[in-house]
PDB file of C-alpha atoms in Angstrom:
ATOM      1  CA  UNK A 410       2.000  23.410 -25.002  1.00 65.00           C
ATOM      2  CA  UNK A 411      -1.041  22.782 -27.068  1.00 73.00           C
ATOM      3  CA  UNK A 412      -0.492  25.438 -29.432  1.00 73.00           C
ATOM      4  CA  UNK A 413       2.814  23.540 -30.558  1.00 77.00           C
ATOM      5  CA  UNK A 414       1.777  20.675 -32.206  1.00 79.00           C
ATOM      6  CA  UNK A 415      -0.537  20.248 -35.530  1.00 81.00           C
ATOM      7  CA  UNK A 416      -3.969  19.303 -35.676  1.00 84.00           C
ATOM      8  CA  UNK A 417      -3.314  15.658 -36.594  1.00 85.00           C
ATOM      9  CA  UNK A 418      -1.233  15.224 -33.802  1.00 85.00           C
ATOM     10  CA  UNK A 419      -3.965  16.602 -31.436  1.00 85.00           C
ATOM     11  CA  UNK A 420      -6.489  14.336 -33.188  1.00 87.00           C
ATOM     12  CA  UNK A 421      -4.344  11.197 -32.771  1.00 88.00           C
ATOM     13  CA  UNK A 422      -3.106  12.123 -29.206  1.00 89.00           C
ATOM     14  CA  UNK A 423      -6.828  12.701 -28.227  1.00 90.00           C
ATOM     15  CA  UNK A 424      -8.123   9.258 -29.637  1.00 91.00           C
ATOM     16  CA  UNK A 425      -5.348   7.670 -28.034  1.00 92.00           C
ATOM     17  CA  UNK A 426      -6.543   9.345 -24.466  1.00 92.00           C
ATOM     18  CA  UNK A 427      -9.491   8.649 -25.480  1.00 92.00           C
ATOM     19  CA  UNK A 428      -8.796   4.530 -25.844  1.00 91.00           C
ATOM     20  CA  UNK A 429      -6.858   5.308 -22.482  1.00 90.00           C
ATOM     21  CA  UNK A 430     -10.570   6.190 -20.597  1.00 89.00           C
ATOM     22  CA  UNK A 431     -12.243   3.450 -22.685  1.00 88.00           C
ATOM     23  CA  UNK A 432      -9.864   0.570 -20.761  1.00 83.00           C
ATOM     24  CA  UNK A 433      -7.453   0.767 -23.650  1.00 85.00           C
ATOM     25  CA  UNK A 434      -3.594   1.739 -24.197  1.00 85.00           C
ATOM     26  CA  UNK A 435      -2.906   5.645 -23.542  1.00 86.00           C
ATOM     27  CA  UNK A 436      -0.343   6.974 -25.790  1.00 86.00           C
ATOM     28  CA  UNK A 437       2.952   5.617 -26.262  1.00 83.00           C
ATOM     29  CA  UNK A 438       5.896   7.892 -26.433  1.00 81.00           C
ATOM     30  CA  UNK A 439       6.357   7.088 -30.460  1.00 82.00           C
ATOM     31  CA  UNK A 440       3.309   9.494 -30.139  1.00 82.00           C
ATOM     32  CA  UNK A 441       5.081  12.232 -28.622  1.00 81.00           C
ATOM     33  CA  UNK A 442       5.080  15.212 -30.611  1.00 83.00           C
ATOM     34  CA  UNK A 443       8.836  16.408 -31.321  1.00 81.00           C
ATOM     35  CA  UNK A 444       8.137  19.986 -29.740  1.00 79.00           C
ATOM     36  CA  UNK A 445       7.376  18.495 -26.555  1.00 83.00           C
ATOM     37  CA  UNK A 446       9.617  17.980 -23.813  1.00 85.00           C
ATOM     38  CA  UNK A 447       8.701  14.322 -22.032  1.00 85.00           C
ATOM     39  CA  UNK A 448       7.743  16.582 -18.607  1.00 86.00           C
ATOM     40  CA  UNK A 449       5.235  18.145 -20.929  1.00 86.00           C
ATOM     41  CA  UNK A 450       4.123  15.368 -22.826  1.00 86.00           C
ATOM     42  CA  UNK A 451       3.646  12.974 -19.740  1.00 88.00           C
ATOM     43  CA  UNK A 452       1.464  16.597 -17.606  1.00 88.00           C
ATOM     44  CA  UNK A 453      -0.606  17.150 -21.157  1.00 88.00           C
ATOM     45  CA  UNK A 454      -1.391  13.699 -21.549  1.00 90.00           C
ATOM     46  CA  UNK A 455      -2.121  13.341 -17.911  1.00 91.00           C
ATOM     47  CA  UNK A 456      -4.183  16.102 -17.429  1.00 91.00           C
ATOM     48  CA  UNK A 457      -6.607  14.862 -21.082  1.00 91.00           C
ATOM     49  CA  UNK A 458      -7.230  11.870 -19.244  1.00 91.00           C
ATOM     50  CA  UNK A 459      -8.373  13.752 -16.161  1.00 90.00           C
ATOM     51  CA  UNK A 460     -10.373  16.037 -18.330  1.00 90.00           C
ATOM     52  CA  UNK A 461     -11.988  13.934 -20.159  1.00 89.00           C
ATOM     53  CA  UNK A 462     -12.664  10.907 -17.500  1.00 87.00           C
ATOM     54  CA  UNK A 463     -14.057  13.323 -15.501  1.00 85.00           C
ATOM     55  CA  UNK A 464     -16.251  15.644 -17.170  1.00 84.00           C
ATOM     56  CA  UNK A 465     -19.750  14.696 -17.811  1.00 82.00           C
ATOM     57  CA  UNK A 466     -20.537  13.473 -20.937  1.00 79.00           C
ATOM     58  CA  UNK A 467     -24.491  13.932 -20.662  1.00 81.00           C
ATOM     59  CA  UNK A 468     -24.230  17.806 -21.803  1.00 83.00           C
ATOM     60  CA  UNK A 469     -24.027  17.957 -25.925  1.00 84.00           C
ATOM     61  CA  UNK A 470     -22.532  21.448 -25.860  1.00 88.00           C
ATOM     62  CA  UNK A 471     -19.408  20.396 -23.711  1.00 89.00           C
ATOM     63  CA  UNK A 472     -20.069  23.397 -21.892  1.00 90.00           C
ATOM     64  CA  UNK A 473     -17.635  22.338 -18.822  1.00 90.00           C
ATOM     65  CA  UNK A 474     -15.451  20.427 -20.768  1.00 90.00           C
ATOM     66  CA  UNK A 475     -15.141  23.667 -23.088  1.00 91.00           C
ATOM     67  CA  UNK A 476     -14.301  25.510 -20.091  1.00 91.00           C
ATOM     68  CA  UNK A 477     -11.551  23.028 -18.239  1.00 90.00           C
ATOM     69  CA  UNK A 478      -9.905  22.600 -21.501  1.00 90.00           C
ATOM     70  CA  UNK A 479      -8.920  26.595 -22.017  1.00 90.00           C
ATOM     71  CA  UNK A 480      -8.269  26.942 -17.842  1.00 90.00           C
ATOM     72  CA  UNK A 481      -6.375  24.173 -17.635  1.00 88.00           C
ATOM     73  CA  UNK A 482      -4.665  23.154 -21.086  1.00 87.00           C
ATOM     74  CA  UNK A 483      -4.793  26.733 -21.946  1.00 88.00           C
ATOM     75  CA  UNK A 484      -6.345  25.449 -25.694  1.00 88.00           C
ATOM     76  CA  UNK A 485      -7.329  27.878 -28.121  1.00 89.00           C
ATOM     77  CA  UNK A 486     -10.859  27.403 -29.609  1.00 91.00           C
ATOM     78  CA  UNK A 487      -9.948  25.969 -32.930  1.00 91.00           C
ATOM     79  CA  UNK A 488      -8.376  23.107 -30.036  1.00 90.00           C
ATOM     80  CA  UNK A 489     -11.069  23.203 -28.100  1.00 91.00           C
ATOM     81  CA  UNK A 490     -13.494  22.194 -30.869  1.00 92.00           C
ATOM     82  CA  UNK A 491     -11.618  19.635 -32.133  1.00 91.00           C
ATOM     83  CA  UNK A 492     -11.198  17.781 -28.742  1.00 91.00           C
ATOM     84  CA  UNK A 493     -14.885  18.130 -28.572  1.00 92.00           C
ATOM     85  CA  UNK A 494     -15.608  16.829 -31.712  1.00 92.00           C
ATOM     86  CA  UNK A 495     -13.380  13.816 -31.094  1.00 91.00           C
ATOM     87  CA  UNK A 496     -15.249  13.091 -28.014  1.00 91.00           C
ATOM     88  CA  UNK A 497     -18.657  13.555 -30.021  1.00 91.00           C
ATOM     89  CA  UNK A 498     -17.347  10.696 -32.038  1.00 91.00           C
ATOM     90  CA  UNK A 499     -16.383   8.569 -29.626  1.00 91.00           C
ATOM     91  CA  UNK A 500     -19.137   9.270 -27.137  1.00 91.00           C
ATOM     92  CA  UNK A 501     -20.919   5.830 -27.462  1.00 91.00           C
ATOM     93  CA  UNK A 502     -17.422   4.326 -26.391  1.00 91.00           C
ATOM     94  CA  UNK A 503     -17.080   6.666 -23.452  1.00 90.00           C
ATOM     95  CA  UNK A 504     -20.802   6.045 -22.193  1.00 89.00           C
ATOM     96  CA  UNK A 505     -19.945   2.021 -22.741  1.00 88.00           C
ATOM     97  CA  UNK A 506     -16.488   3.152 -20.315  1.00 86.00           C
ATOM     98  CA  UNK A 507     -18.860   4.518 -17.773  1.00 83.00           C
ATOM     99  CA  UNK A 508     -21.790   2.177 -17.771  1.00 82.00           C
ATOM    100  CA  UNK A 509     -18.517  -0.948 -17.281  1.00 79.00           C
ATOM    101  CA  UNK A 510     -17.366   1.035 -14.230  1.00 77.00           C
ATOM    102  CA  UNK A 511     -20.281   1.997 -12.704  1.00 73.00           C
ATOM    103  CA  UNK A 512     -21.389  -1.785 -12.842  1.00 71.00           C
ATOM    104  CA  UNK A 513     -17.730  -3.141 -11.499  1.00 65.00           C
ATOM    105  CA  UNK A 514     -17.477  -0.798  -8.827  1.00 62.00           C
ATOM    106  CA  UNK A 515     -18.793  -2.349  -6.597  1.00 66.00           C
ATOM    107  CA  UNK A 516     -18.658  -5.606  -7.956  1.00 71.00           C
ATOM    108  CA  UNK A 517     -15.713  -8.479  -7.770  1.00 75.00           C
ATOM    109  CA  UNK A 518     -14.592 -10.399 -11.024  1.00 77.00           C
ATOM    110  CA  UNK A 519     -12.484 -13.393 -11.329  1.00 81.00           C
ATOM    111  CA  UNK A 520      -9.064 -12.483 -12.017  1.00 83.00           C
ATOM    112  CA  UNK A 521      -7.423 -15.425 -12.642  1.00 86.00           C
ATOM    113  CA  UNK A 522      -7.368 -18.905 -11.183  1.00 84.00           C
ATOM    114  CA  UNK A 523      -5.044 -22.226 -10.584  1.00 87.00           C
ATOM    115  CA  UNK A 524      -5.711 -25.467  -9.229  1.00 83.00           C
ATOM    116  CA  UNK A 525      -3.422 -28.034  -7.957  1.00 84.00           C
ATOM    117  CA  UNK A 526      -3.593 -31.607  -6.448  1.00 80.00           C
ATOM    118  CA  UNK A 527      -1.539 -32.862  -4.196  1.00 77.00           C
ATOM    119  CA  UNK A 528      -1.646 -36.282  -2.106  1.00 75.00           C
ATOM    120  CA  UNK A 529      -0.032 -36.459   1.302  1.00 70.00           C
ATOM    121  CA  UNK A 530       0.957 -40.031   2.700  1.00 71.00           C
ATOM    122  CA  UNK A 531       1.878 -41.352   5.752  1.00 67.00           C
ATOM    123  CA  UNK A 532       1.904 -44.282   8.276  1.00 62.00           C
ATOM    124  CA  UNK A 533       3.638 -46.843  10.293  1.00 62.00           C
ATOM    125  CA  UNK A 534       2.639 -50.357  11.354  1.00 54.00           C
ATOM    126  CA  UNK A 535      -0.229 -49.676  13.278  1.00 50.00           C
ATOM    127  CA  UNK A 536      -2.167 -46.501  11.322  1.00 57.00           C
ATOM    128  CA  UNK A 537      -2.529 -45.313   7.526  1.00 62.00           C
ATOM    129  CA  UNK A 538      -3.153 -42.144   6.643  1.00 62.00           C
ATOM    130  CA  UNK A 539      -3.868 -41.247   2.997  1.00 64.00           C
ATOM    131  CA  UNK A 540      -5.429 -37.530   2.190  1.00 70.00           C
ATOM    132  CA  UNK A 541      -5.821 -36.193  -1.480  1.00 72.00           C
ATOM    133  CA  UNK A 542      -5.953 -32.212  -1.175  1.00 74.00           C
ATOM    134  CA  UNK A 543      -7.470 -30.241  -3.770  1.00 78.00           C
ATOM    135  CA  UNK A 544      -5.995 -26.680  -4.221  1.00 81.00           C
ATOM    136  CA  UNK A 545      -8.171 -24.306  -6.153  1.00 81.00           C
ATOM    137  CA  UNK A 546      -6.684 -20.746  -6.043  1.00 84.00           C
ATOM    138  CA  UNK A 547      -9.018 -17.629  -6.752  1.00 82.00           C
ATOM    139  CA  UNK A 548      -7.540 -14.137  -7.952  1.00 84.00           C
ATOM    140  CA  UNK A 549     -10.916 -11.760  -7.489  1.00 81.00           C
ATOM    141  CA  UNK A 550     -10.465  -8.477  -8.065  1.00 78.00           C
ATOM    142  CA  UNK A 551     -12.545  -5.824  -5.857  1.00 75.00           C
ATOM    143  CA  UNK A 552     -12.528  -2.377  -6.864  1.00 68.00           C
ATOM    144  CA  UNK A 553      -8.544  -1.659  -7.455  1.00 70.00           C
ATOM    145  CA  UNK A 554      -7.538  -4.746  -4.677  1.00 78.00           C
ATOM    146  CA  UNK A 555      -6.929  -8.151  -5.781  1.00 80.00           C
ATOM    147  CA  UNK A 556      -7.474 -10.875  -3.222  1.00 81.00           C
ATOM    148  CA  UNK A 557      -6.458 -14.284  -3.302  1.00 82.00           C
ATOM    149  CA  UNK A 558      -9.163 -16.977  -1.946  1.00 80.00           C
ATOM    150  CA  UNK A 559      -7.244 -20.531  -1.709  1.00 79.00           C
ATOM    151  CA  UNK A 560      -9.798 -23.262  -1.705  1.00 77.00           C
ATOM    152  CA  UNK A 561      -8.918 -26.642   0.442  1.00 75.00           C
ATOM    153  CA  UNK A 562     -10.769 -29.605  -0.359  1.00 73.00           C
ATOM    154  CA  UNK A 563      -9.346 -32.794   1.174  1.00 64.00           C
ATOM    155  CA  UNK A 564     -10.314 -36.287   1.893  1.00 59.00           C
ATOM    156  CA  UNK A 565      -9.201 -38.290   4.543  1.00 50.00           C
ATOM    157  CA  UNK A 566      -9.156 -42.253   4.841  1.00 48.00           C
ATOM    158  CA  UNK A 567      -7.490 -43.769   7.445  1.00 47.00           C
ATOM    159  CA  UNK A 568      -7.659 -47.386   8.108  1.00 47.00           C
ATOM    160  CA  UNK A 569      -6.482 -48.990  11.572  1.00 44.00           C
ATOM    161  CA  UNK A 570      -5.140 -52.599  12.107  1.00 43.00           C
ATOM    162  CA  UNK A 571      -5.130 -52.507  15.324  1.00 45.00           C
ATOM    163  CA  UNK A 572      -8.143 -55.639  14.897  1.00 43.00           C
ATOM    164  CA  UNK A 573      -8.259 -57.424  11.707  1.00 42.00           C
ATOM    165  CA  UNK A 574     -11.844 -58.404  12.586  1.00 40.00           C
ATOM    166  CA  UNK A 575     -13.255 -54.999  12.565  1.00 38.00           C
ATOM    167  CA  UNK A 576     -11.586 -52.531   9.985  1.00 35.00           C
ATOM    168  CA  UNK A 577     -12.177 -48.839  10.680  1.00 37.00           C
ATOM    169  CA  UNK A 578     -12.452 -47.277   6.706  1.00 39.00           C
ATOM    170  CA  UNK A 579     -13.249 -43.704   7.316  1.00 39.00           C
ATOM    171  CA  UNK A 580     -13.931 -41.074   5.082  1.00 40.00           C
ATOM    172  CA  UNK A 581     -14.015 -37.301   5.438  1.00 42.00           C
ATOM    173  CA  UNK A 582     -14.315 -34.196   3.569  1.00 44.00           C
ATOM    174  CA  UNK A 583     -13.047 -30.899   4.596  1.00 46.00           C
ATOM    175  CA  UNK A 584     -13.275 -27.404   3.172  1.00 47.00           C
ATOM    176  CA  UNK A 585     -11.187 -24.813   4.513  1.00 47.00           C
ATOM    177  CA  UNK A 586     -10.972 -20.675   2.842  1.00 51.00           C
ATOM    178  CA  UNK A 587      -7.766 -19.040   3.602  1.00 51.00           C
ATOM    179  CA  UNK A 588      -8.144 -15.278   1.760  1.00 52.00           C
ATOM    180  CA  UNK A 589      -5.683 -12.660   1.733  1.00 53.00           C
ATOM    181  CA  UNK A 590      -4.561  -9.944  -0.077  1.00 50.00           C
ATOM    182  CA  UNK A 591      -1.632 -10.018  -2.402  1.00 47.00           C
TER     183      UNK A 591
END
């Protein structure tokens, strides 16, 4: 399929794959290239991002990226040069790609998070109950699973009539961790 399309389109398609590996947007299909079928240009597209994500970046003759790019794309050399060159120009991104993996991989990062407050009330003649809960919900993101980590803070003051004389005020704080997956 590569030998259908025009240089420019192979340069554009490649920087977009490129932006794909990088944490940016692959190629949209306004990039498609009008001899392509959408089977081929989803499997082409598919397999650059494979290539390229994949291949070591340390060796400055491309030797194995050379070599998976005419087995597997089937691209001529005048193709195969100008992939190469592409990634020689973007190589500082790529290494930037890598080094941001390598570090997160292992690592969990804060998503997203939302807080809420919420007062419960109750009582009757004899008892008061009066508890303020704080909600504070954590999206953290561990390798390719999100968890959720819900965050309980609550107070509770009760005061008892039972004797006017000797007023019970109590205070107490509780933390309680629920996490789950979503």
């Amino acid at each position: 399929p590569m030998e259908e399309i025009n240089k420019e389109e192979i340069e554009e398609i490649i920087h977009s794959v490129v932006d794909g590996v990088c944490g940016g947007h692959l190629p949209t299909i306004s990039q498609q290239p009008q001899a392509w079928t959408l089977g081929v240009w989803s499997s082409t597209v598919h397999k650059l991002y494979k290539l390229i994500k994949d291949t070591p970046i340390s060796d400055p003759e491309h030797t194995e990226l050379k070599e998976r790019l005419s087995n597997i794309l089937h691209c001529n050399d005048e193709q195969v040069k100008q992939i190469c060159d592409v990634v020689d120009v973007r190589i500082s991104d790529l290494r930037r790609a890598i080094v941001f993996e390598s570090c997160t991989s292992g690592e969990s990062r804060l998503v997203s998070f939302d807080w809420d407050v919420k007062l419960v009330v109750g009582g009757s003649n004899m008892n008061q109950l009066h508890t303020t809960l704080l909600v504070l919900t954590l999206s953290v993101r561990k390798m390719s699973t999100v968890m959720c980590c819900r965050v309980i803070l609550h107070t509770i003051s009760s005061t008892t009539t039972t004797n006017p004389h000797n007023v019970l005020n109590s205070v107490s704080y509780f933390l309680c961790v629920f996490v789950g997956s979503d």
